[in-house]
CSV table of C-alpha atoms in Angstrom, one decimal:
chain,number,residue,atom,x,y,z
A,1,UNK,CA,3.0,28.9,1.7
A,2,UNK,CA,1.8,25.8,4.0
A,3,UNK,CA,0.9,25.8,7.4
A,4,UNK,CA,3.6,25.0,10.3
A,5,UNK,CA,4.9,21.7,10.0
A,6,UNK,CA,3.3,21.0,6.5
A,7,UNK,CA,6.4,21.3,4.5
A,8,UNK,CA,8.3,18.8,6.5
A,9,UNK,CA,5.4,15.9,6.1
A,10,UNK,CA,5.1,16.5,2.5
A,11,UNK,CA,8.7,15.7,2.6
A,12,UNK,CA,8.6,12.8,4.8
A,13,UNK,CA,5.6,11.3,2.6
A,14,UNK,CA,7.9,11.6,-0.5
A,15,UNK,CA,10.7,9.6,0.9
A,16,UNK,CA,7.9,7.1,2.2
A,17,UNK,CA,6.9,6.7,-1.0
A,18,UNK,CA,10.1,5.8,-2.4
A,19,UNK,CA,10.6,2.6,-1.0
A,20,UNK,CA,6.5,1.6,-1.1
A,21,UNK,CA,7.1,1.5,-5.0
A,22,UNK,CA,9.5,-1.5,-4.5
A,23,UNK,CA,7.4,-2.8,-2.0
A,24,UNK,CA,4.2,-3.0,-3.7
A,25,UNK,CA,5.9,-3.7,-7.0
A,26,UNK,CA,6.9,-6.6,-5.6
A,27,UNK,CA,4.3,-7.8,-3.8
A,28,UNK,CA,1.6,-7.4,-6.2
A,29,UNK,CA,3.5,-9.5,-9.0
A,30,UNK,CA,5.6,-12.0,-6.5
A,31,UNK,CA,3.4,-15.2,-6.5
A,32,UNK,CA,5.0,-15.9,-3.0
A,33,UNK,CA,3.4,-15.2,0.4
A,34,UNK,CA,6.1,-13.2,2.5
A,35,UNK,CA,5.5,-10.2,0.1
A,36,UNK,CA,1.9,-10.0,-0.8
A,37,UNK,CA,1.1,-10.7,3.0
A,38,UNK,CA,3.7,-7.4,3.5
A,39,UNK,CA,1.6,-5.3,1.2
A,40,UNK,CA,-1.5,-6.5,2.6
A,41,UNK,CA,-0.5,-6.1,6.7
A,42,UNK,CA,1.3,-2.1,5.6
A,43,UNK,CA,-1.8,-1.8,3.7
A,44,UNK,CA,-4.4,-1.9,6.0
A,45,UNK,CA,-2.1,-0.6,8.8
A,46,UNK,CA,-1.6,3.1,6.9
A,47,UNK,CA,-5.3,2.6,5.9
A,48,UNK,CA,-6.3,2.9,9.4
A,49,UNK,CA,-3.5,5.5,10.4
A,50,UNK,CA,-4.9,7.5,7.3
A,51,UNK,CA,-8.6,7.4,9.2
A,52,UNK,CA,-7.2,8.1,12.3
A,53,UNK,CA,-6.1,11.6,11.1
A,54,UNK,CA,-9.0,12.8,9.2
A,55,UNK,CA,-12.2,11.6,8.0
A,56,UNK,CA,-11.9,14.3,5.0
A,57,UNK,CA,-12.3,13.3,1.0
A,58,UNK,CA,-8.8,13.1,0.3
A,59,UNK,CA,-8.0,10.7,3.6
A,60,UNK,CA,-11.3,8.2,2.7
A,61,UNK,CA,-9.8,8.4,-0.7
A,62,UNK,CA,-6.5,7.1,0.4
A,63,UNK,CA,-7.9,4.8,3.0
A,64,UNK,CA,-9.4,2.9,-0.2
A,65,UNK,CA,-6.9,2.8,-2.3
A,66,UNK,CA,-4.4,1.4,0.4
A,67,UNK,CA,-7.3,-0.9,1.7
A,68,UNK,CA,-7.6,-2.1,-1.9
A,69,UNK,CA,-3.9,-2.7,-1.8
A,70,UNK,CA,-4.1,-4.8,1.2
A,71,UNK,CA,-6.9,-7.1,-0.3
A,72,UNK,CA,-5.1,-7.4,-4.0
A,73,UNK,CA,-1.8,-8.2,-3.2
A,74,UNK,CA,-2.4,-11.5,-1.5
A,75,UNK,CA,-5.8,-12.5,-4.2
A,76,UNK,CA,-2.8,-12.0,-6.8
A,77,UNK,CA,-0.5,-14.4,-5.0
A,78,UNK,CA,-2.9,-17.0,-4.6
A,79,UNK,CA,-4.1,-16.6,-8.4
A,80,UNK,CA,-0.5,-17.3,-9.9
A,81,UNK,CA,0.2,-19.9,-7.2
A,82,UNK,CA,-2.8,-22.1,-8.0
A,83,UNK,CA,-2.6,-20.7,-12.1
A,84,UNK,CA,-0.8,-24.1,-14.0
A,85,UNK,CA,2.7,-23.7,-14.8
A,86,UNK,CA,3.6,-23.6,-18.7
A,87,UNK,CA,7.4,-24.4,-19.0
């Protein structure tokens, strides 16, 4: 059984995570800006939310992998934009 309040977050991260999977689908295979600069602005924006509410293993843990998010979404965009173009 979780504590108060618990049960309702691990629901609201679910449906969180629904739409990210689009989102950072998209942005870290789009070779245009407006995504990958998305991914990389919600990135480091739940990064520091995530530090702001725990400084535990699981939250630094997190904190990386969406900070690593932020920095590879728009070093992927700028590969395949400057990568030639085979027609």
């Amino acid at each position: 059984m979780a504590a108060d309040g618990y049960e309702l977050r691990s629901w609201v991260l679910f449906l969180a995570s629904m739409p990210t999977l689009f989102v950072v689908g998209t942005g870290l295979s789009a070779d245009r800006w407006p995504p990958a600069l998305g991914v990389a602005a919600g990135g480091t924006a739940c990064g520091l939310y995530t530090l702001a509410q725990g400084r535990t293993i699981p939250h630094l843990l997190m904190a990386v992998v969406l900070f690593a998010l932020a920095i590879a979404a728009p070093a992927l965009a700028w590969r395949r934009r400057r990568a030639p173009r085979t027609a």
